[in-house]
Amino acid sequence: MFSGMIFIFAPLVVGYLISISKKSTLNTINTTTSNLIYVILALMGLSLAGLDNLGQNIQLILKTTAVFFVVLSLANLATLPLVDKLLPIETDTNNAKLPLSSMAMESAKLILVVGGGLLVGLALPFDLSWVDTASEWILFLLLFFIGIQLRNSGLTLRQILLNKHGMVIALLVIISSMLGGVISALILDINVYQGLAMASGFGWYSLAGILMGDAFGPVYGGASFMIELLRELIALILIPLFIRTKPCTSIGYAGATAMDFTLPVIQTTGGVRCVPIAIVSGFILSLLVPVLMLFFVSLAG
């Protein structure tokens, strides 16, 4: 069990040890990582097509998604305002508009990829027994590239440790999410460690869906993907509305996406003071997604 966790976690560690200074190489790695995510999500769709009693399983996916999303959101939003109250920060007051619809479309593409894989698997009568093995090997390669990205993100350990707001936000997101994971597991009557693993996605929908699908099957992989994708979509709506009055809450709810996908929204609507906080909290949460997920998966097994 523990050896299995080490085996799947090893590519991330190896990748994190690699420092790359050439920008063109990093761009190639970023592009390759994005393409691998599309490939593995399409394979997730194929896995769903191979399930017995697909209709019942889709109902289970929707039920699991709804419970985890509501409970985790309430847990996060109940605790994050404490940071705004105890450690307030000032934001820029200039009002800025962002094409949120076009950003939401980027997330919609990933849903379409999973749906496309599902439709292909249902429409074409071919053997799907190879899908799980292919997904596993692509996952190893994906984790390797993600490790390289994290190492070369530009943040030093000193910068992380010195940013009090970012660390406190990340800590509260983790604690409240773990509580939400336990409550969700009790509601759904599943293993508590499985609930904790499902709660450790922090908005990183592609990796969360892949890791949970590999650990617990395509039903929980699909649910995890949808839980974290919903978090990002809601964050895109909440950030422009609340970042001036509740900046830390807005940044925290964005989770791991605060350092990448939702960062332009945070920067444009909250100002430059919010950027380091968002990057550090997002970096910490991104780094811990595979660590915590694989740890709880090993305990759940």
PDB file of C-alpha atoms in Angstrom:
ATOM      1  CA  MET A   1       0.000   0.000   0.000  1.00  0.00           C
ATOM      2  CA  PHE A   2       2.657   2.517   1.106  1.00  0.00           C
ATOM      3  CA  SER A   3       5.045   1.249  -1.566  1.00  0.00           C
ATOM      4  CA  GLY A   4       2.347   1.904  -4.149  1.00  0.00           C
ATOM      5  CA  MET A   5       2.098   5.506  -2.979  1.00  0.00           C
ATOM      6  CA  ILE A   6       5.887   5.901  -3.235  1.00  0.00           C
ATOM      7  CA  PHE A   7       5.850   4.392  -6.728  1.00  0.00           C
ATOM      8  CA  ILE A   8       3.262   6.854  -8.050  1.00  0.00           C
ATOM      9  CA  PHE A   9       4.718   9.824  -6.121  1.00  0.00           C
ATOM     10  CA  ALA A  10       8.296   9.224  -7.295  1.00  0.00           C
ATOM     11  CA  PRO A  11       7.930  10.957 -10.716  1.00  0.00           C
ATOM     12  CA  LEU A  12       6.771  14.171  -8.973  1.00  0.00           C
ATOM     13  CA  VAL A  13       9.812  14.142  -6.672  1.00  0.00           C
ATOM     14  CA  VAL A  14      12.211  13.397  -9.538  1.00  0.00           C
ATOM     15  CA  GLY A  15      10.702  16.224 -11.588  1.00  0.00           C
ATOM     16  CA  TYR A  16      10.969  18.650  -8.660  1.00  0.00           C
ATOM     17  CA  LEU A  17      14.724  17.973  -8.474  1.00  0.00           C
ATOM     18  CA  ILE A  18      15.222  19.224 -12.040  1.00  0.00           C
ATOM     19  CA  SER A  19      16.044  22.913 -12.455  1.00  0.00           C
ATOM     20  CA  ILE A  20      15.625  24.356 -15.944  1.00  0.00           C
ATOM     21  CA  SER A  21      16.734  27.858 -16.901  1.00  0.00           C
ATOM     22  CA  LYS A  22      15.989  27.756 -20.634  1.00  0.00           C
ATOM     23  CA  LYS A  23      12.632  29.404 -21.218  1.00  0.00           C
ATOM     24  CA  SER A  24      11.911  27.569 -24.483  1.00  0.00           C
ATOM     25  CA  THR A  25      12.337  24.219 -22.695  1.00  0.00           C
ATOM     26  CA  LEU A  26       9.936  25.275 -19.935  1.00  0.00           C
ATOM     27  CA  ASN A  27       7.422  26.416 -22.556  1.00  0.00           C
ATOM     28  CA  THR A  28       7.670  23.029 -24.249  1.00  0.00           C
ATOM     29  CA  ILE A  29       7.111  21.275 -20.909  1.00  0.00           C
ATOM     30  CA  ASN A  30       4.091  23.494 -20.174  1.00  0.00           C
ATOM     31  CA  THR A  31       2.590  22.731 -23.582  1.00  0.00           C
ATOM     32  CA  THR A  32       3.256  19.004 -23.213  1.00  0.00           C
ATOM     33  CA  THR A  33       1.675  18.984 -19.749  1.00  0.00           C
ATOM     34  CA  SER A  34      -1.459  20.679 -21.084  1.00  0.00           C
ATOM     35  CA  ASN A  35      -1.703  18.170 -23.924  1.00  0.00           C
ATOM     36  CA  LEU A  36      -1.205  15.209 -21.563  1.00  0.00           C
ATOM     37  CA  ILE A  37      -4.050  16.499 -19.394  1.00  0.00           C
ATOM     38  CA  TYR A  38      -6.371  16.466 -22.426  1.00  0.00           C
ATOM     39  CA  VAL A  39      -5.255  12.936 -23.309  1.00  0.00           C
ATOM     40  CA  ILE A  40      -5.759  11.528 -19.825  1.00  0.00           C
ATOM     41  CA  LEU A  41      -9.140  13.237 -19.413  1.00  0.00           C
ATOM     42  CA  ALA A  42     -10.265  11.706 -22.706  1.00  0.00           C
ATOM     43  CA  LEU A  43      -9.163   8.327 -21.335  1.00  0.00           C
ATOM     44  CA  MET A  44     -11.220   9.065 -18.207  1.00  0.00           C
ATOM     45  CA  GLY A  45     -14.241   9.473 -20.475  1.00  0.00           C
ATOM     46  CA  LEU A  46     -13.458   6.123 -22.108  1.00  0.00           C
ATOM     47  CA  SER A  47     -13.243   4.526 -18.653  1.00  0.00           C
ATOM     48  CA  LEU A  48     -16.695   5.855 -17.809  1.00  0.00           C
ATOM     49  CA  ALA A  49     -18.026   4.311 -21.015  1.00  0.00           C
ATOM     50  CA  GLY A  50     -16.732   0.911 -19.909  1.00  0.00           C
ATOM     51  CA  LEU A  51     -18.629   0.962 -16.608  1.00  0.00           C
ATOM     52  CA  ASP A  52     -21.461  -1.446 -15.935  1.00  0.00           C
ATOM     53  CA  ASN A  53     -24.815   0.183 -15.120  1.00  0.00           C
ATOM     54  CA  LEU A  54     -23.648   3.525 -16.509  1.00  0.00           C
ATOM     55  CA  GLY A  55     -26.912   5.302 -15.652  1.00  0.00           C
ATOM     56  CA  GLN A  56     -26.647   4.398 -11.980  1.00  0.00           C
ATOM     57  CA  ASN A  57     -22.981   5.367 -11.897  1.00  0.00           C
ATOM     58  CA  ILE A  58     -23.689   8.795 -13.379  1.00  0.00           C
ATOM     59  CA  GLN A  59     -26.263   9.332 -10.630  1.00  0.00           C
ATOM     60  CA  LEU A  60     -23.589   8.383  -8.088  1.00  0.00           C
ATOM     61  CA  ILE A  61     -21.120  10.830  -9.683  1.00  0.00           C
ATOM     62  CA  LEU A  62     -23.658  13.670  -9.484  1.00  0.00           C
ATOM     63  CA  LYS A  63     -24.616  12.816  -5.896  1.00  0.00           C
ATOM     64  CA  THR A  64     -20.966  12.603  -4.780  1.00  0.00           C
ATOM     65  CA  THR A  65     -20.131  15.852  -6.580  1.00  0.00           C
ATOM     66  CA  ALA A  66     -23.058  17.710  -5.015  1.00  0.00           C
ATOM     67  CA  VAL A  67     -22.314  16.580  -1.446  1.00  0.00           C
ATOM     68  CA  PHE A  68     -18.571  17.254  -1.549  1.00  0.00           C
ATOM     69  CA  PHE A  69     -18.896  20.573  -3.394  1.00  0.00           C
ATOM     70  CA  VAL A  70     -21.536  22.008  -1.043  1.00  0.00           C
ATOM     71  CA  VAL A  71     -19.864  20.794   2.173  1.00  0.00           C
ATOM     72  CA  LEU A  72     -16.335  21.836   1.136  1.00  0.00           C
ATOM     73  CA  SER A  73     -17.510  25.254  -0.058  1.00  0.00           C
ATOM     74  CA  LEU A  74     -19.392  25.919   3.172  1.00  0.00           C
ATOM     75  CA  ALA A  75     -16.396  24.787   5.252  1.00  0.00           C
ATOM     76  CA  ASN A  76     -13.967  27.013   3.324  1.00  0.00           C
ATOM     77  CA  LEU A  77     -16.245  30.063   3.275  1.00  0.00           C
ATOM     78  CA  ALA A  78     -17.018  29.716   7.005  1.00  0.00           C
ATOM     79  CA  THR A  79     -13.350  29.894   8.029  1.00  0.00           C
ATOM     80  CA  LEU A  80     -11.540  32.064   5.446  1.00  0.00           C
ATOM     81  CA  PRO A  81     -13.199  35.360   6.563  1.00  0.00           C
ATOM     82  CA  LEU A  82     -11.181  34.994   9.784  1.00  0.00           C
ATOM     83  CA  VAL A  83      -8.071  35.948   7.809  1.00  0.00           C
ATOM     84  CA  ASP A  84      -9.712  39.105   6.490  1.00  0.00           C
ATOM     85  CA  LYS A  85     -10.742  40.030  10.017  1.00  0.00           C
ATOM     86  CA  LEU A  86      -7.458  39.271  11.798  1.00  0.00           C
ATOM     87  CA  LEU A  87      -4.973  40.074   8.992  1.00  0.00           C
ATOM     88  CA  PRO A  88      -6.688  42.685   6.785  1.00  0.00           C
ATOM     89  CA  ILE A  89      -5.058  43.839   3.548  1.00  0.00           C
ATOM     90  CA  GLU A  90      -5.796  46.770   1.242  1.00  0.00           C
ATOM     91  CA  THR A  91      -6.790  46.247  -2.380  1.00  0.00           C
ATOM     92  CA  ASP A  92      -6.880  48.591  -5.358  1.00  0.00           C
ATOM     93  CA  THR A  93     -10.158  50.415  -5.739  1.00  0.00           C
ATOM     94  CA  ASN A  94     -10.132  50.825  -9.504  1.00  0.00           C
ATOM     95  CA  ASN A  95     -12.909  48.769 -11.051  1.00  0.00           C
ATOM     96  CA  ALA A  96     -11.839  46.431 -13.814  1.00  0.00           C
ATOM     97  CA  LYS A  97     -13.843  44.205 -16.123  1.00  0.00           C
ATOM     98  CA  LEU A  98     -12.614  40.824 -17.301  1.00  0.00           C
ATOM     99  CA  PRO A  99     -13.952  38.543 -20.030  1.00  0.00           C
ATOM    100  CA  LEU A 100     -14.995  35.885 -17.524  1.00  0.00           C
ATOM    101  CA  SER A 101     -17.055  34.060 -20.133  1.00  0.00           C
ATOM    102  CA  SER A 102     -13.955  33.371 -22.226  1.00  0.00           C
ATOM    103  CA  MET A 103     -12.090  32.116 -19.135  1.00  0.00           C
ATOM    104  CA  ALA A 104     -15.008  29.849 -18.251  1.00  0.00           C
ATOM    105  CA  MET A 105     -14.842  28.438 -21.772  1.00  0.00           C
ATOM    106  CA  GLU A 106     -11.340  27.134 -21.039  1.00  0.00           C
ATOM    107  CA  SER A 107     -12.794  25.049 -18.224  1.00  0.00           C
ATOM    108  CA  ALA A 108     -15.701  23.978 -20.441  1.00  0.00           C
ATOM    109  CA  LYS A 109     -13.199  22.540 -22.939  1.00  0.00           C
ATOM    110  CA  LEU A 110     -12.045  20.022 -20.349  1.00  0.00           C
ATOM    111  CA  ILE A 111     -15.625  18.907 -19.704  1.00  0.00           C
ATOM    112  CA  LEU A 112     -16.063  18.454 -23.448  1.00  0.00           C
ATOM    113  CA  VAL A 113     -12.912  16.311 -23.610  1.00  0.00           C
ATOM    114  CA  VAL A 114     -14.238  13.960 -20.906  1.00  0.00           C
ATOM    115  CA  GLY A 115     -17.660  13.935 -22.573  1.00  0.00           C
ATOM    116  CA  GLY A 116     -16.062  13.260 -25.946  1.00  0.00           C
ATOM    117  CA  GLY A 117     -14.191  10.263 -24.553  1.00  0.00           C
ATOM    118  CA  LEU A 118     -17.429   8.969 -23.039  1.00  0.00           C
ATOM    119  CA  LEU A 119     -19.324   9.313 -26.335  1.00  0.00           C
ATOM    120  CA  VAL A 120     -16.548   7.635 -28.326  1.00  0.00           C
ATOM    121  CA  GLY A 121     -16.459   4.750 -25.861  1.00  0.00           C
ATOM    122  CA  LEU A 122     -20.228   4.316 -26.074  1.00  0.00           C
ATOM    123  CA  ALA A 123     -20.456   4.688 -29.855  1.00  0.00           C
ATOM    124  CA  LEU A 124     -17.537   2.502 -30.962  1.00  0.00           C
ATOM    125  CA  PRO A 125     -17.555  -1.174 -29.982  1.00  0.00           C
ATOM    126  CA  PHE A 126     -13.934  -1.804 -29.071  1.00  0.00           C
ATOM    127  CA  ASP A 127     -12.079  -3.289 -26.099  1.00  0.00           C
ATOM    128  CA  LEU A 128     -11.429  -0.760 -23.314  1.00  0.00           C
ATOM    129  CA  SER A 129      -9.313  -2.983 -21.067  1.00  0.00           C
ATOM    130  CA  TRP A 130      -6.150  -1.077 -22.052  1.00  0.00           C
ATOM    131  CA  VAL A 131      -7.447   2.298 -20.853  1.00  0.00           C
ATOM    132  CA  ASP A 132      -6.529   1.954 -17.166  1.00  0.00           C
ATOM    133  CA  THR A 133      -2.949   0.881 -17.927  1.00  0.00           C
ATOM    134  CA  ALA A 134      -2.491   3.701 -20.447  1.00  0.00           C
ATOM    135  CA  SER A 135      -3.892   6.236 -17.966  1.00  0.00           C
ATOM    136  CA  GLU A 136      -1.480   5.046 -15.285  1.00  0.00           C
ATOM    137  CA  TRP A 137       1.639   5.477 -17.440  1.00  0.00           C
ATOM    138  CA  ILE A 138       0.525   8.863 -18.729  1.00  0.00           C
ATOM    139  CA  LEU A 139      -0.151   9.839 -15.107  1.00  0.00           C
ATOM    140  CA  PHE A 140       3.473   9.046 -14.193  1.00  0.00           C
ATOM    141  CA  LEU A 141       4.712  11.239 -17.041  1.00  0.00           C
ATOM    142  CA  LEU A 142       2.278  14.018 -16.100  1.00  0.00           C
ATOM    143  CA  LEU A 143       3.432  14.013 -12.460  1.00  0.00           C
ATOM    144  CA  PHE A 144       7.049  14.204 -13.628  1.00  0.00           C
ATOM    145  CA  PHE A 145       6.348  17.330 -15.692  1.00  0.00           C
ATOM    146  CA  ILE A 146       4.267  18.866 -12.886  1.00  0.00           C
ATOM    147  CA  GLY A 147       7.229  18.405 -10.540  1.00  0.00           C
ATOM    148  CA  ILE A 148       9.437  20.309 -12.992  1.00  0.00           C
ATOM    149  CA  GLN A 149       6.837  23.108 -13.207  1.00  0.00           C
ATOM    150  CA  LEU A 150       6.622  23.454  -9.428  1.00  0.00           C
ATOM    151  CA  ARG A 151      10.435  23.581  -9.080  1.00  0.00           C
ATOM    152  CA  ASN A 152      10.723  26.262 -11.758  1.00  0.00           C
ATOM    153  CA  SER A 153       7.747  28.380 -10.672  1.00  0.00           C
ATOM    154  CA  GLY A 154      10.083  31.169  -9.483  1.00  0.00           C
ATOM    155  CA  LEU A 155       9.261  30.900  -5.777  1.00  0.00           C
ATOM    156  CA  THR A 156      11.987  30.195  -3.256  1.00  0.00           C
ATOM    157  CA  LEU A 157      11.427  28.586   0.144  1.00  0.00           C
ATOM    158  CA  ARG A 158      12.314  31.927   1.743  1.00  0.00           C
ATOM    159  CA  GLN A 159       9.593  33.737  -0.214  1.00  0.00           C
ATOM    160  CA  ILE A 160       7.027  31.142   0.840  1.00  0.00           C
ATOM    161  CA  LEU A 161       7.940  31.231   4.523  1.00  0.00           C
ATOM    162  CA  LEU A 162       7.945  35.040   4.655  1.00  0.00           C
ATOM    163  CA  ASN A 163       4.439  35.466   3.204  1.00  0.00           C
ATOM    164  CA  LYS A 164       2.233  35.254   6.266  1.00  0.00           C
ATOM    165  CA  HIS A 165      -1.083  35.832   4.478  1.00  0.00           C
ATOM    166  CA  GLY A 166      -0.427  33.161   1.865  1.00  0.00           C
ATOM    167  CA  MET A 167       0.553  30.571   4.475  1.00  0.00           C
ATOM    168  CA  VAL A 168      -2.401  31.292   6.759  1.00  0.00           C
ATOM    169  CA  ILE A 169      -4.856  31.159   3.845  1.00  0.00           C
ATOM    170  CA  ALA A 170      -3.439  27.839   2.656  1.00  0.00           C
ATOM    171  CA  LEU A 171      -3.528  26.422   6.192  1.00  0.00           C
ATOM    172  CA  LEU A 172      -7.185  27.374   6.697  1.00  0.00           C
ATOM    173  CA  VAL A 173      -8.150  25.952   3.298  1.00  0.00           C
ATOM    174  CA  ILE A 174      -6.465  22.661   4.220  1.00  0.00           C
ATOM    175  CA  ILE A 175      -7.990  22.413   7.715  1.00  0.00           C
ATOM    176  CA  SER A 176     -11.515  23.358   6.610  1.00  0.00           C
ATOM    177  CA  SER A 177     -11.310  21.043   3.586  1.00  0.00           C
ATOM    178  CA  MET A 178     -10.240  18.109   5.755  1.00  0.00           C
ATOM    179  CA  LEU A 179     -13.194  18.756   8.048  1.00  0.00           C
ATOM    180  CA  GLY A 180     -15.447  18.974   5.004  1.00  0.00           C
ATOM    181  CA  GLY A 181     -14.013  15.722   3.660  1.00  0.00           C
ATOM    182  CA  VAL A 182     -14.832  13.870   6.887  1.00  0.00           C
ATOM    183  CA  ILE A 183     -18.385  15.264   6.958  1.00  0.00           C
ATOM    184  CA  SER A 184     -18.910  14.389   3.273  1.00  0.00           C
ATOM    185  CA  ALA A 185     -17.636  10.846   3.842  1.00  0.00           C
ATOM    186  CA  LEU A 186     -20.082  10.390   6.734  1.00  0.00           C
ATOM    187  CA  ILE A 187     -22.981  11.714   4.647  1.00  0.00           C
ATOM    188  CA  LEU A 188     -22.131   9.443   1.704  1.00  0.00           C
ATOM    189  CA  ASP A 189     -21.181   6.491   3.942  1.00  0.00           C
ATOM    190  CA  ILE A 190     -17.758   5.986   2.374  1.00  0.00           C
ATOM    191  CA  ASN A 191     -14.308   5.415   3.887  1.00  0.00           C
ATOM    192  CA  VAL A 192     -13.178   8.508   5.836  1.00  0.00           C
ATOM    193  CA  TYR A 193      -9.698   8.382   4.285  1.00  0.00           C
ATOM    194  CA  GLN A 194     -11.320   8.276   0.863  1.00  0.00           C
ATOM    195  CA  GLY A 195     -13.300  11.364   1.838  1.00  0.00           C
ATOM    196  CA  LEU A 196     -10.104  13.105   2.948  1.00  0.00           C
ATOM    197  CA  ALA A 197      -8.435  12.208  -0.359  1.00  0.00           C
ATOM    198  CA  MET A 198     -11.401  13.570  -2.306  1.00  0.00           C
ATOM    199  CA  ALA A 199     -11.241  16.781  -0.251  1.00  0.00           C
ATOM    200  CA  SER A 200      -7.564  17.355  -1.073  1.00  0.00           C
ATOM    201  CA  GLY A 201      -8.016  18.576  -4.657  1.00  0.00           C
ATOM    202  CA  PHE A 202      -8.124  22.285  -3.686  1.00  0.00           C
ATOM    203  CA  GLY A 203      -9.365  23.296  -7.150  1.00  0.00           C
ATOM    204  CA  TRP A 204      -6.789  21.378  -9.230  1.00  0.00           C
ATOM    205  CA  TYR A 205      -9.486  19.539 -11.177  1.00  0.00           C
ATOM    206  CA  SER A 206      -7.366  17.839 -13.813  1.00  0.00           C
ATOM    207  CA  LEU A 207      -4.861  16.259 -11.404  1.00  0.00           C
ATOM    208  CA  ALA A 208      -7.532  15.530  -8.760  1.00  0.00           C
ATOM    209  CA  GLY A 209      -9.720  13.715 -11.265  1.00  0.00           C
ATOM    210  CA  ILE A 210      -6.782  11.719 -12.578  1.00  0.00           C
ATOM    211  CA  LEU A 211      -5.439  10.676  -9.152  1.00  0.00           C
ATOM    212  CA  MET A 212      -8.863   9.779  -7.742  1.00  0.00           C
ATOM    213  CA  GLY A 213      -9.772   7.905 -10.909  1.00  0.00           C
ATOM    214  CA  ASP A 214      -6.572   5.895 -10.675  1.00  0.00           C
ATOM    215  CA  ALA A 215      -7.122   5.171  -6.970  1.00  0.00           C
ATOM    216  CA  PHE A 216     -10.883   4.623  -6.672  1.00  0.00           C
ATOM    217  CA  GLY A 217     -12.124   4.134 -10.230  1.00  0.00           C
ATOM    218  CA  PRO A 218     -13.739   6.363 -12.874  1.00  0.00           C
ATOM    219  CA  VAL A 219     -16.845   7.124 -10.785  1.00  0.00           C
ATOM    220  CA  TYR A 220     -14.858   8.922  -8.072  1.00  0.00           C
ATOM    221  CA  GLY A 221     -12.418  10.258 -10.645  1.00  0.00           C
ATOM    222  CA  GLY A 222     -15.285  11.888 -12.525  1.00  0.00           C
ATOM    223  CA  ALA A 223     -16.790  13.222  -9.297  1.00  0.00           C
ATOM    224  CA  SER A 224     -13.469  14.668  -8.126  1.00  0.00           C
ATOM    225  CA  PHE A 225     -12.970  16.346 -11.498  1.00  0.00           C
ATOM    226  CA  MET A 226     -16.412  17.964 -11.306  1.00  0.00           C
ATOM    227  CA  ILE A 227     -16.005  19.044  -7.651  1.00  0.00           C
ATOM    228  CA  GLU A 228     -12.804  20.957  -8.337  1.00  0.00           C
ATOM    229  CA  LEU A 229     -13.978  22.326 -11.679  1.00  0.00           C
ATOM    230  CA  LEU A 230     -17.078  23.753  -9.986  1.00  0.00           C
ATOM    231  CA  ARG A 231     -14.821  25.400  -7.393  1.00  0.00           C
ATOM    232  CA  GLU A 232     -12.888  27.173 -10.136  1.00  0.00           C
ATOM    233  CA  LEU A 233     -15.999  28.294 -11.999  1.00  0.00           C
ATOM    234  CA  ILE A 234     -17.587  29.663  -8.802  1.00  0.00           C
ATOM    235  CA  ALA A 235     -14.278  31.339  -7.890  1.00  0.00           C
ATOM    236  CA  LEU A 236     -14.335  33.172 -11.221  1.00  0.00           C
ATOM    237  CA  ILE A 237     -17.693  34.617 -10.221  1.00  0.00           C
ATOM    238  CA  LEU A 238     -16.924  35.325  -6.555  1.00  0.00           C
ATOM    239  CA  ILE A 239     -13.502  36.973  -6.945  1.00  0.00           C
ATOM    240  CA  PRO A 240     -14.632  40.109  -8.852  1.00  0.00           C
ATOM    241  CA  LEU A 241     -17.638  40.475  -6.524  1.00  0.00           C
ATOM    242  CA  PHE A 242     -15.917  40.134  -3.152  1.00  0.00           C
ATOM    243  CA  ILE A 243     -12.155  40.670  -3.503  1.00  0.00           C
ATOM    244  CA  ARG A 244     -12.343  44.342  -2.449  1.00  0.00           C
ATOM    245  CA  THR A 245     -14.182  43.561   0.798  1.00  0.00           C
ATOM    246  CA  LYS A 246     -12.950  40.002   1.466  1.00  0.00           C
ATOM    247  CA  PRO A 247      -9.652  39.640  -0.434  1.00  0.00           C
ATOM    248  CA  CYS A 248      -8.247  36.728   1.579  1.00  0.00           C
ATOM    249  CA  THR A 249     -11.526  34.834   1.384  1.00  0.00           C
ATOM    250  CA  SER A 250     -11.673  35.347  -2.378  1.00  0.00           C
ATOM    251  CA  ILE A 251      -8.067  34.232  -2.872  1.00  0.00           C
ATOM    252  CA  GLY A 252      -8.468  31.247  -0.539  1.00  0.00           C
ATOM    253  CA  TYR A 253     -11.604  29.943  -2.208  1.00  0.00           C
ATOM    254  CA  ALA A 254      -9.740  29.886  -5.517  1.00  0.00           C
ATOM    255  CA  GLY A 255      -7.471  27.265  -3.935  1.00  0.00           C
ATOM    256  CA  ALA A 256      -4.596  25.971  -6.030  1.00  0.00           C
ATOM    257  CA  THR A 257      -5.819  27.932  -9.065  1.00  0.00           C
ATOM    258  CA  ALA A 258      -4.878  31.221  -7.350  1.00  0.00           C
ATOM    259  CA  MET A 259      -1.335  30.856  -8.710  1.00  0.00           C
ATOM    260  CA  ASP A 260      -2.383  30.285 -12.319  1.00  0.00           C
ATOM    261  CA  PHE A 261      -5.880  30.206 -13.822  1.00  0.00           C
ATOM    262  CA  THR A 262      -7.644  32.681 -11.511  1.00  0.00           C
ATOM    263  CA  LEU A 263      -4.522  34.824 -10.932  1.00  0.00           C
ATOM    264  CA  PRO A 264      -5.354  37.290 -13.760  1.00  0.00           C
ATOM    265  CA  VAL A 265      -8.785  37.862 -12.190  1.00  0.00           C
ATOM    266  CA  ILE A 266      -7.224  38.378  -8.762  1.00  0.00           C
ATOM    267  CA  GLN A 267      -4.595  40.761 -10.126  1.00  0.00           C
ATOM    268  CA  THR A 268      -6.977  42.841 -12.232  1.00  0.00           C
ATOM    269  CA  THR A 269      -9.765  43.148  -9.667  1.00  0.00           C
ATOM    270  CA  GLY A 270      -7.744  43.147  -6.425  1.00  0.00           C
ATOM    271  CA  GLY A 271      -4.513  44.834  -7.466  1.00  0.00           C
ATOM    272  CA  VAL A 272      -0.830  43.944  -7.247  1.00  0.00           C
ATOM    273  CA  ARG A 273      -0.841  43.574  -3.465  1.00  0.00           C
ATOM    274  CA  CYS A 274      -2.968  40.471  -3.820  1.00  0.00           C
ATOM    275  CA  VAL A 275      -0.628  38.785  -6.323  1.00  0.00           C
ATOM    276  CA  PRO A 276       2.135  37.511  -3.974  1.00  0.00           C
ATOM    277  CA  ILE A 277      -0.496  36.250  -1.532  1.00  0.00           C
ATOM    278  CA  ALA A 278      -2.332  34.429  -4.313  1.00  0.00           C
ATOM    279  CA  ILE A 279       0.846  32.919  -5.756  1.00  0.00           C
ATOM    280  CA  VAL A 280       2.122  31.667  -2.392  1.00  0.00           C
ATOM    281  CA  SER A 281      -1.198  30.224  -1.188  1.00  0.00           C
ATOM    282  CA  GLY A 282      -1.788  28.674  -4.609  1.00  0.00           C
ATOM    283  CA  PHE A 283       1.748  27.272  -4.711  1.00  0.00           C
ATOM    284  CA  ILE A 284       1.465  25.645  -1.277  1.00  0.00           C
ATOM    285  CA  LEU A 285      -1.907  24.099  -2.106  1.00  0.00           C
ATOM    286  CA  SER A 286      -0.712  22.934  -5.545  1.00  0.00           C
ATOM    287  CA  LEU A 287       2.325  21.307  -3.972  1.00  0.00           C
ATOM    288  CA  LEU A 288       0.171  19.515  -1.377  1.00  0.00           C
ATOM    289  CA  VAL A 289      -2.544  18.205  -3.741  1.00  0.00           C
ATOM    290  CA  PRO A 290      -0.595  15.117  -4.886  1.00  0.00           C
ATOM    291  CA  VAL A 291       1.095  14.727  -1.476  1.00  0.00           C
ATOM    292  CA  LEU A 292      -2.125  14.665   0.545  1.00  0.00           C
ATOM    293  CA  MET A 293      -4.165  12.770  -2.034  1.00  0.00           C
ATOM    294  CA  LEU A 294      -1.640   9.975  -2.378  1.00  0.00           C
ATOM    295  CA  PHE A 295      -1.146   9.834   1.396  1.00  0.00           C
ATOM    296  CA  PHE A 296      -4.858   9.419   2.100  1.00  0.00           C
ATOM    297  CA  VAL A 297      -5.224   6.995  -0.806  1.00  0.00           C
ATOM    298  CA  SER A 298      -2.564   4.794   0.813  1.00  0.00           C
ATOM    299  CA  LEU A 299      -4.524   4.835   4.103  1.00  0.00           C
ATOM    300  CA  ALA A 300      -7.842   4.162   2.359  1.00  0.00           C
ATOM    301  CA  GLY A 301      -6.481   1.147   0.499  1.00  0.00           C
TER     302      GLY A 301
END
